[in-house]
XYZ file of C-alpha atoms in Angstrom:
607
model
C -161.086 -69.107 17.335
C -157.586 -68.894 15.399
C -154.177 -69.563 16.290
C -153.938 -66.173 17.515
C -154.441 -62.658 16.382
C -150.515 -62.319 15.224
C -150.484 -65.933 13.235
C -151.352 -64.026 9.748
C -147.579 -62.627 10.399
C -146.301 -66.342 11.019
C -145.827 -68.596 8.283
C -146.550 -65.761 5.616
C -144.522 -63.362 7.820
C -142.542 -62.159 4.754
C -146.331 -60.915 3.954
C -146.656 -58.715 6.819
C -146.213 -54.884 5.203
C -148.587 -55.944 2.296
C -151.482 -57.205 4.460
C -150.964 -54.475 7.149
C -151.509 -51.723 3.740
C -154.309 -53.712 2.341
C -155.933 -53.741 5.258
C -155.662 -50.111 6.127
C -155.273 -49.370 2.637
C -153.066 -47.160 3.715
C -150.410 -45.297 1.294
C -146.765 -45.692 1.862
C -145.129 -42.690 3.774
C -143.800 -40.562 0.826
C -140.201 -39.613 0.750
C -139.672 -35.722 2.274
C -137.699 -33.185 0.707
C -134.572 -33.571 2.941
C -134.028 -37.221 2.296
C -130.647 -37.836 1.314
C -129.921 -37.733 -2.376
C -128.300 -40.586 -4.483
C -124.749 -39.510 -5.604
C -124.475 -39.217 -9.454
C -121.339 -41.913 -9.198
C -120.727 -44.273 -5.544
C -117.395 -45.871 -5.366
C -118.194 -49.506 -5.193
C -118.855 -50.877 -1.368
C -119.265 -47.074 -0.544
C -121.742 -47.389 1.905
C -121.936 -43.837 3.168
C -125.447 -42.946 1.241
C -127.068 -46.328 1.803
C -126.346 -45.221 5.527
C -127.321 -41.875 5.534
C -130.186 -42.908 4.007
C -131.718 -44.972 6.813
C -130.676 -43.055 9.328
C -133.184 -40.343 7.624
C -135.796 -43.378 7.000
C -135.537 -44.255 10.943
C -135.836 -40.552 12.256
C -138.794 -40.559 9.470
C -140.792 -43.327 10.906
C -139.725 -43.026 14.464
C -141.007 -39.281 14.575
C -144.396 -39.991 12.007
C -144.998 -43.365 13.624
C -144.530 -43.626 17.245
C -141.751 -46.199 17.526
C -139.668 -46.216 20.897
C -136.464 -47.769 20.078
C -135.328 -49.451 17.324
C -131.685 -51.098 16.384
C -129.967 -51.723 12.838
C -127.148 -53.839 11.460
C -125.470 -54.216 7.836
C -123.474 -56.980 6.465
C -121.551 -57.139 3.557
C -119.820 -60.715 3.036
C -116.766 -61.007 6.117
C -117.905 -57.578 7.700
C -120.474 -55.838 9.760
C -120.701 -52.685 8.404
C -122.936 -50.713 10.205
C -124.496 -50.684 13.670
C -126.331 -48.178 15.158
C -129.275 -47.921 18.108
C -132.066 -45.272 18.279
C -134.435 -44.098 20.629
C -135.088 -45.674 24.235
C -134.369 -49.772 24.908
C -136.285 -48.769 28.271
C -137.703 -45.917 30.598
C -135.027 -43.434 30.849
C -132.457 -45.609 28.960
C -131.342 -45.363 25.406
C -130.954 -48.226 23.371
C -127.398 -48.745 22.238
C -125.642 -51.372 19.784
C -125.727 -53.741 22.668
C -128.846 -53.976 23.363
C -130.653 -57.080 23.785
C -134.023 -57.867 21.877
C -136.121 -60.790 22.146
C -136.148 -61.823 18.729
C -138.892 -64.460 18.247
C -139.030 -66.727 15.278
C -135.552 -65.796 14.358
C -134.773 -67.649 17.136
C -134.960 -70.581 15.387
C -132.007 -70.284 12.816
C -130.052 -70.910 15.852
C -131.801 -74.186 17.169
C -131.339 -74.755 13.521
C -127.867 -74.063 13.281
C -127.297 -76.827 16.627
C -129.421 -79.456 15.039
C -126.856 -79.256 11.740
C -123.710 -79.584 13.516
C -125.255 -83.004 15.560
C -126.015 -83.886 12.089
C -122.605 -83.242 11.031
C -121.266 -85.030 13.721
C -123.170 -88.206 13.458
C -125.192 -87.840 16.045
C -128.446 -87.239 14.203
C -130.036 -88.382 11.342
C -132.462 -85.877 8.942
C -134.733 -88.427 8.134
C -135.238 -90.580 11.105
C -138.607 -90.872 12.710
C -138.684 -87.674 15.360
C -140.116 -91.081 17.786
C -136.567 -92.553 17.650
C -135.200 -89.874 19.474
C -138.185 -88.843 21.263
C -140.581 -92.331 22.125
C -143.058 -90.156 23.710
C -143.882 -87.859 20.832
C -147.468 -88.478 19.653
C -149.850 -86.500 18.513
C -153.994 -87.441 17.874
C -154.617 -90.050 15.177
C -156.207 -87.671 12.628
C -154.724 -89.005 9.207
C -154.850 -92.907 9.232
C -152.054 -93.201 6.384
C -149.512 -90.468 7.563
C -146.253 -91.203 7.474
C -143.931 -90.750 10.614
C -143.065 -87.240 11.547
C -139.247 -86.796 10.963
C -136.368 -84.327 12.232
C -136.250 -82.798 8.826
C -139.854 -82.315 8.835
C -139.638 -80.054 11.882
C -136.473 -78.537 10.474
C -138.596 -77.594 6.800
C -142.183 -77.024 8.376
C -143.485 -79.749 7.186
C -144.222 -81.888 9.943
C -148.135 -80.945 10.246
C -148.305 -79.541 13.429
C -150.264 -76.392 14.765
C -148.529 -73.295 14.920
C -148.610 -72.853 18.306
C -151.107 -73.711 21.944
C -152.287 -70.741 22.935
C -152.606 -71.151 26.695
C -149.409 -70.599 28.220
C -147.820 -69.210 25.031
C -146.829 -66.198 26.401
C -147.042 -65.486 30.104
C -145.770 -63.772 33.682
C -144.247 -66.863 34.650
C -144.276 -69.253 31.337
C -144.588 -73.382 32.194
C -141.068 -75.159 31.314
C -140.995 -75.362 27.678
C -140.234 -79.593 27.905
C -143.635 -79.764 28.563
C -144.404 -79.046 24.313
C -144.431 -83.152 24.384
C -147.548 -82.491 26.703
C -149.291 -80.892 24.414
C -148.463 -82.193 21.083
C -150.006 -85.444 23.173
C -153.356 -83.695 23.155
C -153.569 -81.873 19.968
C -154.613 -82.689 16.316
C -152.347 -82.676 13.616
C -152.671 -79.481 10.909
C -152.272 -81.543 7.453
C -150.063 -84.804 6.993
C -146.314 -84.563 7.139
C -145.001 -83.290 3.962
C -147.790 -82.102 2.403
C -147.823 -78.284 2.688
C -145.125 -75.888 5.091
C -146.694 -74.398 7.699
C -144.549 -72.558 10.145
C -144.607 -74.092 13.555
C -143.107 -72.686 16.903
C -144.270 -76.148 18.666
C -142.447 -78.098 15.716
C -139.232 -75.847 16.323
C -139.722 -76.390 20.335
C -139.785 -79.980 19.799
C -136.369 -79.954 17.687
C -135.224 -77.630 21.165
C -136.134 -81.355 22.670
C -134.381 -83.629 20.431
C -131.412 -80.937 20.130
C -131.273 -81.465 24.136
C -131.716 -84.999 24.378
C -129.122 -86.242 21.892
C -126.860 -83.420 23.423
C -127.007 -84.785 26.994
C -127.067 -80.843 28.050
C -129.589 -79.085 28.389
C -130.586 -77.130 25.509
C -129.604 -73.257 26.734
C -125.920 -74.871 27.884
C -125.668 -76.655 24.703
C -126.581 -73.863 22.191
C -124.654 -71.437 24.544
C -121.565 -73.810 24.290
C -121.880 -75.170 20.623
C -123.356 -72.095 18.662
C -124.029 -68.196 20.344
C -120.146 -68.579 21.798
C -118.269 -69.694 18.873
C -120.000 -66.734 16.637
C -118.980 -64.545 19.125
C -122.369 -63.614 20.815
C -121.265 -64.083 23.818
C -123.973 -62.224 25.701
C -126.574 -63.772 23.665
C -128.881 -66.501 25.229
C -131.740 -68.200 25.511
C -134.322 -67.224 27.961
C -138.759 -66.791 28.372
C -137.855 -63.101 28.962
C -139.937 -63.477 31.743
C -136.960 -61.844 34.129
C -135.497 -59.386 31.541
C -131.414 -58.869 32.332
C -129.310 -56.092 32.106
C -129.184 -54.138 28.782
C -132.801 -56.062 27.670
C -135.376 -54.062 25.703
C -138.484 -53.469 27.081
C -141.773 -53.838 25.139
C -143.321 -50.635 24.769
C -147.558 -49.845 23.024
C -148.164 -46.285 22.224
C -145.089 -44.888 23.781
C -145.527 -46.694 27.285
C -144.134 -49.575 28.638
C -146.032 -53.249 28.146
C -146.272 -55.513 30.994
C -143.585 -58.050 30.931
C -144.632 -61.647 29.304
C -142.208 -64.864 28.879
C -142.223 -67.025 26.116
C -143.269 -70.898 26.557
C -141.277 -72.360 23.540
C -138.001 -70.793 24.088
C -135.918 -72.693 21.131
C -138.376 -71.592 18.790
C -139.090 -67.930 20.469
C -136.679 -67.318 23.165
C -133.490 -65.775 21.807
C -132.539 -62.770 23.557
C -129.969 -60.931 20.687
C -128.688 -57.479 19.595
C -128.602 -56.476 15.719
C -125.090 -57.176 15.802
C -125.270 -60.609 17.419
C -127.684 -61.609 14.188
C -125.617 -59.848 11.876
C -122.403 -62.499 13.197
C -124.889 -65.005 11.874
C -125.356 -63.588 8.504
C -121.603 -63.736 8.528
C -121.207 -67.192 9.491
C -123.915 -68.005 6.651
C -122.410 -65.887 3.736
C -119.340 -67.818 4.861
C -116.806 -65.476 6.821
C -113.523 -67.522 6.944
C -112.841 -66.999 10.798
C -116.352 -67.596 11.745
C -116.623 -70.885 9.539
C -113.297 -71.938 11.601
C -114.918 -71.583 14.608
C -118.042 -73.283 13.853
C -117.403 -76.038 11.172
C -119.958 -77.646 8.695
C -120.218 -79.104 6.270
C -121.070 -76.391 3.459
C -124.024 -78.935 2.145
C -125.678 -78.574 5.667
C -124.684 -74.670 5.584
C -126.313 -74.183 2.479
C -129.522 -75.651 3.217
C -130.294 -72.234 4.999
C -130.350 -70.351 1.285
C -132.420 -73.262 -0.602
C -135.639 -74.383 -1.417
C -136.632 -77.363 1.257
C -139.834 -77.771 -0.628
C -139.707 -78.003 -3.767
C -141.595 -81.168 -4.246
C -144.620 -79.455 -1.915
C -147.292 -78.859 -4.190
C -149.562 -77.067 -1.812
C -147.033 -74.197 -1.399
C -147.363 -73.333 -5.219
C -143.687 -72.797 -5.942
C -143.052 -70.356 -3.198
C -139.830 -70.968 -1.899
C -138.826 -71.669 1.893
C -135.133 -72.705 3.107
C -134.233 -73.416 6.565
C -135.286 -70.577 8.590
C -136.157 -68.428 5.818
C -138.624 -68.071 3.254
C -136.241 -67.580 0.143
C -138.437 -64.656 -1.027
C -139.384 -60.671 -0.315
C -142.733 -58.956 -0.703
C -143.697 -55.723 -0.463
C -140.630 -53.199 0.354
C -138.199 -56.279 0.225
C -139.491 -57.548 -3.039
C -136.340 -56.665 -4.714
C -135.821 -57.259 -8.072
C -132.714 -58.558 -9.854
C -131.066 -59.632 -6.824
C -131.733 -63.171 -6.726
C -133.369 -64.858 -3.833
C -134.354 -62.661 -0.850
C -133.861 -64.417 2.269
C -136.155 -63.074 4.971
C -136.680 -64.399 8.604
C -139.383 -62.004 10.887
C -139.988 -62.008 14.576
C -143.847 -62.566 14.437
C -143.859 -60.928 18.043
C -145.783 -57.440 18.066
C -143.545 -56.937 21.186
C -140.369 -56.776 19.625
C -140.778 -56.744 15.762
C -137.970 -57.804 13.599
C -136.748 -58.916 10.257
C -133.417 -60.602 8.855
C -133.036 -60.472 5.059
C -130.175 -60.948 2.650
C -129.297 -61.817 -0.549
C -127.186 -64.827 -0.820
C -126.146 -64.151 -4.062
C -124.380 -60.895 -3.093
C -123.679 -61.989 0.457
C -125.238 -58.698 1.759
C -127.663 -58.743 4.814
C -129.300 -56.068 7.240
C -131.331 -56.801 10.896
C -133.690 -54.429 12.191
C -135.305 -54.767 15.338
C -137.665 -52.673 17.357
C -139.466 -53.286 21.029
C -142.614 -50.981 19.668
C -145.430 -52.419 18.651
C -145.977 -49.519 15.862
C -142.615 -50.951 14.222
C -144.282 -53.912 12.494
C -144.784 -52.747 9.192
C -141.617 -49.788 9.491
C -139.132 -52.500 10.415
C -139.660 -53.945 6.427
C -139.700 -50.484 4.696
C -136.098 -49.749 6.939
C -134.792 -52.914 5.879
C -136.039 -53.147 2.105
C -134.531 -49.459 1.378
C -131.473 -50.505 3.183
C -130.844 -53.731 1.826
C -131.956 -51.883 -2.659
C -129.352 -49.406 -1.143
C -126.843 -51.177 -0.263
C -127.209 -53.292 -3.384
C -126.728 -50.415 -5.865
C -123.708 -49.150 -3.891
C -122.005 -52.426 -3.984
C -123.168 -54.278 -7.386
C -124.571 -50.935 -8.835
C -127.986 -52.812 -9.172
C -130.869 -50.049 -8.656
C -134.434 -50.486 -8.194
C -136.588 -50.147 -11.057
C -139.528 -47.928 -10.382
C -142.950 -49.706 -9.534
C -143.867 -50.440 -13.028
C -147.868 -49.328 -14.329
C -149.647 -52.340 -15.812
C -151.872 -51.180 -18.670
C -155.483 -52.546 -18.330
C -156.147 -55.201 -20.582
C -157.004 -54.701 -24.252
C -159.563 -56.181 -25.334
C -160.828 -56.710 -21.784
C -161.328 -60.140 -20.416
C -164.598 -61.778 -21.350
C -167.349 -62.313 -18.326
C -166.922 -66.098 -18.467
C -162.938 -65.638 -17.792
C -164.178 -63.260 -15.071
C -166.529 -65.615 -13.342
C -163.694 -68.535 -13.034
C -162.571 -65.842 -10.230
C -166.365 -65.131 -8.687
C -167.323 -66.994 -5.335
C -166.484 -66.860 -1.819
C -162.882 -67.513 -1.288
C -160.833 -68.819 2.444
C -157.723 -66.090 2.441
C -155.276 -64.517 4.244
C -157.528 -62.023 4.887
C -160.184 -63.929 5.831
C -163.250 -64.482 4.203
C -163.198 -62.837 0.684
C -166.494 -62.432 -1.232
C -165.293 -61.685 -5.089
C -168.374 -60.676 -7.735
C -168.108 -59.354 -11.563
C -169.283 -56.168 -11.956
C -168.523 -54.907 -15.512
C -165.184 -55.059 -16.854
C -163.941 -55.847 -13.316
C -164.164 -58.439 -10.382
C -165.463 -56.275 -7.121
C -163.713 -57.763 -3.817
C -165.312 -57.430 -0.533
C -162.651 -57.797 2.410
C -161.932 -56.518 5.745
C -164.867 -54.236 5.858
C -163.920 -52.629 2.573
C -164.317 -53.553 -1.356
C -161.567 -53.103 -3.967
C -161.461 -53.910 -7.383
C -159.562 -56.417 -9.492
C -158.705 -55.041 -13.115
C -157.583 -57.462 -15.807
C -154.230 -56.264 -16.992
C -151.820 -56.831 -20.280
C -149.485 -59.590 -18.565
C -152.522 -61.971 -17.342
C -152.827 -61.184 -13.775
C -155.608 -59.239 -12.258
C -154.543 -55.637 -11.129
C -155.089 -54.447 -7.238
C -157.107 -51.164 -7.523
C -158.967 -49.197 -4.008
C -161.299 -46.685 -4.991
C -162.410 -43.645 -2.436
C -166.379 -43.812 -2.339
C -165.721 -46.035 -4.975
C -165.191 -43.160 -7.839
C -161.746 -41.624 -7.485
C -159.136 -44.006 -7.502
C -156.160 -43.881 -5.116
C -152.274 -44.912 -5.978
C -151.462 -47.866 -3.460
C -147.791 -47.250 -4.587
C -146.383 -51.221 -3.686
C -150.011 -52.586 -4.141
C -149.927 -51.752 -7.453
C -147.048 -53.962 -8.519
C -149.585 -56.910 -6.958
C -151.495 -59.310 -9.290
C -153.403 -62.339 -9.161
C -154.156 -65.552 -10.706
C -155.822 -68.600 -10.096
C -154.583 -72.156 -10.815
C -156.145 -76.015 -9.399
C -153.892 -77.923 -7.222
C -155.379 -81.694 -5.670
C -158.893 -80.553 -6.879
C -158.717 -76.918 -4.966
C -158.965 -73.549 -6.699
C -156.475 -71.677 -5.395
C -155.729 -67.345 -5.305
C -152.311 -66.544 -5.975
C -150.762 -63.417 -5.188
C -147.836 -62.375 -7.061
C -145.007 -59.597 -6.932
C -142.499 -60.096 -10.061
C -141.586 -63.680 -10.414
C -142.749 -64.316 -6.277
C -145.988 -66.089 -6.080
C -147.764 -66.757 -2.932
C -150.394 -68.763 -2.221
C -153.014 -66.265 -0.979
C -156.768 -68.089 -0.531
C -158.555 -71.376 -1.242
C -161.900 -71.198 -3.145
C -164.615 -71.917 0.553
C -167.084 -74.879 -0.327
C -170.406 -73.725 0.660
C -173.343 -76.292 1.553
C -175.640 -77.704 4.434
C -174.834 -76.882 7.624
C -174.989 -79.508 10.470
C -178.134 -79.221 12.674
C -175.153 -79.463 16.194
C -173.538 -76.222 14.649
C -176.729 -74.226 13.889
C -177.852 -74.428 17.412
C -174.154 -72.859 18.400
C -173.973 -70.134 16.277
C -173.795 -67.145 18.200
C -171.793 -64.527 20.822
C -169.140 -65.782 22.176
C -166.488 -64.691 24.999
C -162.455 -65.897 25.142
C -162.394 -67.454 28.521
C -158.793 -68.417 29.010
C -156.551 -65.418 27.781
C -154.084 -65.277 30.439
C -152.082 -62.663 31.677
C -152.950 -59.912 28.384
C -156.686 -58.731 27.503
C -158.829 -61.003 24.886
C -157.164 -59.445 21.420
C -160.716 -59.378 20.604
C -163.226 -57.095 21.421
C -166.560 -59.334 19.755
C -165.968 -63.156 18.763
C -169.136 -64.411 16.918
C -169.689 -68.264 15.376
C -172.454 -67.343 12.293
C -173.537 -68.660 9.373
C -172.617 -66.087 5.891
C -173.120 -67.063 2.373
C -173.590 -70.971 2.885
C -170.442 -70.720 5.061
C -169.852 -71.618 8.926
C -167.626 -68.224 10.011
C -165.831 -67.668 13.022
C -166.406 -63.633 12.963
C -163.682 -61.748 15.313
C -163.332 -57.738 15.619
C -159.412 -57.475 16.550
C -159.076 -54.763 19.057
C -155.092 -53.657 18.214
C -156.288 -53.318 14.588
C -158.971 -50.326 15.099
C -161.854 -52.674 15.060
C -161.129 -55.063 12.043
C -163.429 -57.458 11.175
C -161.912 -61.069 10.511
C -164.009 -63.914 8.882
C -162.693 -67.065 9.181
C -164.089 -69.958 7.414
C -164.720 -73.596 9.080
C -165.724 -76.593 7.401
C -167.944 -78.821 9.804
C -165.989 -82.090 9.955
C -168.701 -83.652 11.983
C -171.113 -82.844 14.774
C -168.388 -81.835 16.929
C -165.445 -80.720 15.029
C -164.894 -78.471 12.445
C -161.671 -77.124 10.917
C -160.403 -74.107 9.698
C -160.024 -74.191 5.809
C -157.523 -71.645 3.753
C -154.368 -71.184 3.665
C -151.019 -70.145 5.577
C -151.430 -70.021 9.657
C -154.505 -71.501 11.154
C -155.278 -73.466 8.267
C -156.403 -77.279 9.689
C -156.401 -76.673 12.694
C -159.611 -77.796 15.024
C -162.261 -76.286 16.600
C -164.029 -78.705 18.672
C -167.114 -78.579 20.407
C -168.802 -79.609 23.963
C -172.232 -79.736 24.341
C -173.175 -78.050 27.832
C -174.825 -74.719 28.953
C -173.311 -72.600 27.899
C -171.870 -74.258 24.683
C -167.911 -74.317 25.027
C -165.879 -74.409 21.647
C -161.775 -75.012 22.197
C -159.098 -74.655 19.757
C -155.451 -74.090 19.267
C -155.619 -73.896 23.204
C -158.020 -71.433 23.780
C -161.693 -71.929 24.884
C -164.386 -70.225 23.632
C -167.680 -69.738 26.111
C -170.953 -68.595 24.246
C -172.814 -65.685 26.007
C -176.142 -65.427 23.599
C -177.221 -65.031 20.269
C-alpha cells in the first residue's frame, strides 16, 4: 500500500544511513585499534592515508557486515585517483575495477546529461509543454488548474508524478520501457507540477522518451553515441539487466546469489557502470579540460548539475536539489565546511550505491556494492573517504560531533505541546506526547525522547528500558523544529545548516462509513517475480487516523504506519512527506474488497 518498500531511500535517498540507525537504533561501528592513523603533517593532495584508510573501513564492514563485493573510485578535479575492487562481482569471480554494476537512480545524470546537449543544440526547449514533444502524454485529471507538465519539470522532479508503477518495475523479463506513456495514461498525478520535488523514475523514463524521440535514435544508440562514448565509458550501457553480460555484478542477500530481475524504466534505472566509468563523470562535471572537449556545453547547462533547481519550492523547506543530486549530505556525508555536498544514491537494495562530491573543491568518490547488507556501509565508506580526502587536499578536518547542552531554563509545556499530536513522517506514523521536561516519540515499534537544547532545536535521545541512555554517535548531531508552510505544520530535521523536511502534522477526524467496512487483513496479490516485501499488510483505524499498517520482512519485522486521508468513498491518499506522499489508493467494492495503488493490488483476507 506504498510505492514500495525501498521508496523511503528514493527521493530522501541522501537520508538513507540516518533512517536505517533510527530505526535499528543501532550505534555506528566504532573505529578498531589498527585503523590507520592520521599523519601529524600530509603533503597537500597526498592521498596515501585517505586511501589506506578505506581500504581498512571496507575490510571493516565487509568482514563485520556481510557484504560480497563492493567497488570504489576517487576524484580529485582532472584525475581519478583511486580505483580499487573487493570481494566477489559473482560466484567464484572477484570483482575487479572493471566491473559492471547496475547503478539505479544514478542512472539518470546520464539521461540528464543527453537531454542538456539537445538543449544546447537547439533541439529542445526546458520549458516547453512535455505534450509538444510527446502528444500522447496524459495523465488523470486530478488538479483542475495545473499547469502543463514541462521537460524541466521532469529534469528538477517537479513534474507531480508517482515515483514509480509497481507491476512490472522490476522483473525476469521486464515489458519495453516505451510503454511508461501507458501507464502515466492510467495513473493519478502526486501534487501539481511545481509545487514540491519528488523524485520520479517514471518522470526520468519519460525524459528517456522525449530524449529518443527528438533524437530520431533510439535512446541506448543515442546515449551510447552522444554521452557514455565521448567520456570514455566505452563499455558502459544501458540495459534491464535482465541478461547480465560479461564482467556484470551479480546481486547477492546474505552471502548468496539473488535471482536475476530487469529493470522496466531503463533511462531512469538501467545504467550498467563501473566506479571508474562514474568517476569520468565527476570529471566531466568538475570540468576536466579533455573531457569538456569531447563533450561540449554550455557551462550554464553544466552547472545546473551543482545548483539549487528549487529554490522557489516552498514545500521542500529550503533543502536543496540540483539536477541529479540533492545538493546536501546527512548522516556520515554531512560534512561540514565543505560547501554543498552533492550526493546521487542507487535506491536499489540489489546493487547499492552513492556518488558525492563537493563542487567547491572538485573532489568526488563512487562506491558501489551488489550486497544488499551494503546500504547503509556504502555512505559511512564514502563520507570517511570523501572528510579524508578533504583534509589531505584543503587541510579541512572534521570537527568532532559536537554535545548540545540541554536547555536552560527548560522549555515551557505550552512550547512543548506546539510539537504534541500525531504526525505523517518518514518513518511513518509518529505519535509525539510531553512527558516532563521532554516530548516522548513513539516510532517504529520503539519510543525515544526529544530534549530541548541551547540552540532551539529539539535533541534526538534513545533510552535502554527507558533509564540508561545510549550515545547514537551521528544521531546526536540531529535536531528538530517545526515551522507552517500553506497552512501545514511541518517536522524538520536538521544536521548543521541542512534541513529536511521530515513529517507533516496527520489531520485526524470522521472516518467514511465505505472505509470502515474495509479495514482489515489484507494480502499483496500481484508481486511478481520476488516474494510480497511484506509479511502482514493491515488497513486499520489508530488515533482518529485511516493507517495502512505493513510489517516489512527484509527489515526484521518492522512495523510501518502509513497515514491516508479518505478523499472520498473510494479514494484515499497517502499524506506526509518525501516518497509515497499523494499518491492513491483506490478502492473496488467486491468480495473480497480489492484496494490498488502505485500498481499493486491489495486483496483483503479477513478482519
Amino acid at each position: 500500500m506504498r510505492s514500495g518498500p525501498d521508496d523511503a531511500c528514493r527521493r530522501w535517498r541522501v537520508l538513507l544511513p540516518v533512517l536505517g540507525m533510527l530505526a535499528g537504533t543501532a550505534v555506528p561501528l566504532p573505529a578498531t585499534a589498527d585503523a590507520p592513523a592520521r599523519p601529524e603533517a600530509i603533503p597537500p593532495g597526498d592521498y596515501a592515508w585517505p586511501v589506506a584508510h578505506a581500504r581498512w573501513r571496507i575490510a571493516d564492514l565487509m568482514k563485520d557486515g556481510g557484504i560480497t563485493g563492493l567497488s570504489v573510485a576517487l576524484v580529485d578535479g582532472d584525475r581519478i585517483v583511486w580505483t580499487e575492487a573487493f570481494g566477489q562481482a559473482a560466484p567464484g569471480t572477484p570483482a575487479t575495477p572493471d566491473t559492471a554494476f547496475r547503478v539505479g537512480g544514478i542512472s539518470a545524470i546520464v539521461t540528464l546529461l543527453a537531454t542538456q546537449r539537445l538543449v544546447d543544440a537547439g533541439r529542445l526547449d526546458l520549458d516547453a509543454p512535455v505534450a509538444s514533444v510527446m502528444p500522447d502524454f496524459r495523465v488523470r485529471a486530478r488538479y483542475p488548474d495545473a499547469r502543463p507538465v514541462t521537460i524541466r519539470d521532469l529534469m528538477t522532479h517537479r513534474a507531480g508524478l508517482p515515483v514509480e508503477h509497481l507491476d512490472g518495475a522490476m522483473a525476469k523479463a521486464p515489458a519495453p520501457w516505451e510503454t511508461v506513456l501507458d501507464l502515466l495514461a492510467g495513473t493519478d498525478p502526486v501534487a501539481p507540477p511545481g509545487s514540491r520535488s519528488q523524485e520520479s523514475a517514471l518522470g526520468i523514463t519519460l525524459l528517456g522518451l522525449v530524449v529518443q524521440t527528438v533524437a530520431g535514435a533510439s535512446f541506448q544508440t543515442h546515449v551510447q553515441q552522444a554521452i557514455l562514448g565521448p567520456l570514455g565509458m566505452a563499455r558502459a550501457r544501458f540495459a534491464t539487466g535482465a541478461a547480465p553480460g560479461p564482467g556484470d555484478a551479480v546481486a547477492f542477500r546474505d552471502g548468496k546469489p539473488r535471482p536475476v530481475l530487469g529493470v522496466r524504466n531503463v533511462p531512469a534505472q538501467g545504467l550498467h557502470a563501473s566506479a571508474g566509468d562514474l568517476a569520468r563523470i565527476l570529471r566531466y562535471l568538475f570540468g576536466a579540460p579533455d573531457a569538456l572537449a569531447a563533450l561540449p556545453l554550455r557551462p550554464a547547462l553544466r552547472d545546473m548539475f551543482w545548483q539549487p533547481q528549487n529554490r522557489d519550492v516552498a514545500l521542500d523547506l529550503g533543502l536543496p536539489v540540483g539536477l541529479g543530486f540533492v545538493l546536501t549530505g546527512f548522516g556520515p556525508l554531512g560534512l561540514v565546511g565543505a560547501g554543498p555536498v552533492a550526493v546521487a544514491a542507487s535506491g536499489d537494495d540489489r546493487f547499492p550505491g552513492v556518488l558525492a562530491a563537493l563542487p567547491d573543491h572538485r573532489l568526488g568518490v563512487v562506491v558501489l556494492s551488489n550486497a544488499a547488507e551494503a546500504r547503509q556501509a556504502i555512505h559511512r565508506i564514502a563520507g570517511e573517504l570523501l572528510a579524508n580526502a578533504l583534509d589531505a587536499r584543503s587541510g579541512i578536518r572534521q570537527p568532532p560531533i559536537p554535545d548540545f547542552p540541554y536547555a536552560d531554563p527548560p522549555w515551557s509545556r505550552d512550547r512543548l505541546a506546539r510539537f504534541a499530536g500525531s504526525w505523517a513522517t518518514l518513518m511513518g506514523l509518529v505519535r509525539v506526547e510531553v512527558r516532563g521536561p521532554h516530548l516522548r516519540v513513539k516510532a517504529l515499534g520503539k519510543t525515544f525522547r526529544l530534549v530541548p537544547r541551547t540552540d532551539g532545536l529539539l535533541h534526538l535521545e534513545y533510552r535502554l528500558l527507558g533509564l540508561f541512555k545510549i550515545d547514537l554517535k551521528e544521531l546526536g548531531a540531529l535536531g528538530f523544529s517545526q515551522t507552517t508552510v500553506e497552512g501545514r505544520d511541518y517536522l524538520v530535521l536538521h544536521q548543521g545548516t541542512t534541513r529536511v523536511p521530515f513529517g507533516v502534522r496527520a489531520r485526524p477526524g470522521p472516518l467514511p462509513a465505505a472505509w470502515e467496512a474495509r479495514l482489515g487483513r489484507y494480502r499483496l496479490d500481484n508481486p511478481g517475480d520476488e516474494p510480497s516485501p511484506f509479511s502482514r499488510i493491515r488497513l486499520k483505524r489508530q488515533e482518529g487516523l485511516l493507517t495502512a499498517e505493513l510489517t516489512l520482512k527484509d527489515m526484521g519485522g518492522m512495523v510501518v504506519a502509513l497515514v491516508l486521508q479518505a478523499e472520498d468513498d473510494d479514494r484515499a491518499s497517502f499524506d506526509g512527506v518525501g516518497p509515497g506522499a499523494g499518491a492513491i489508493l483506490e478502492a473496488r467494492d467486491q468480495t473480497p474488497a480489492v484496494l490498488t495503488g502505485s500498481g499493486w493490488r491489495y486483496v483483503r483476507i479477513g478482519d
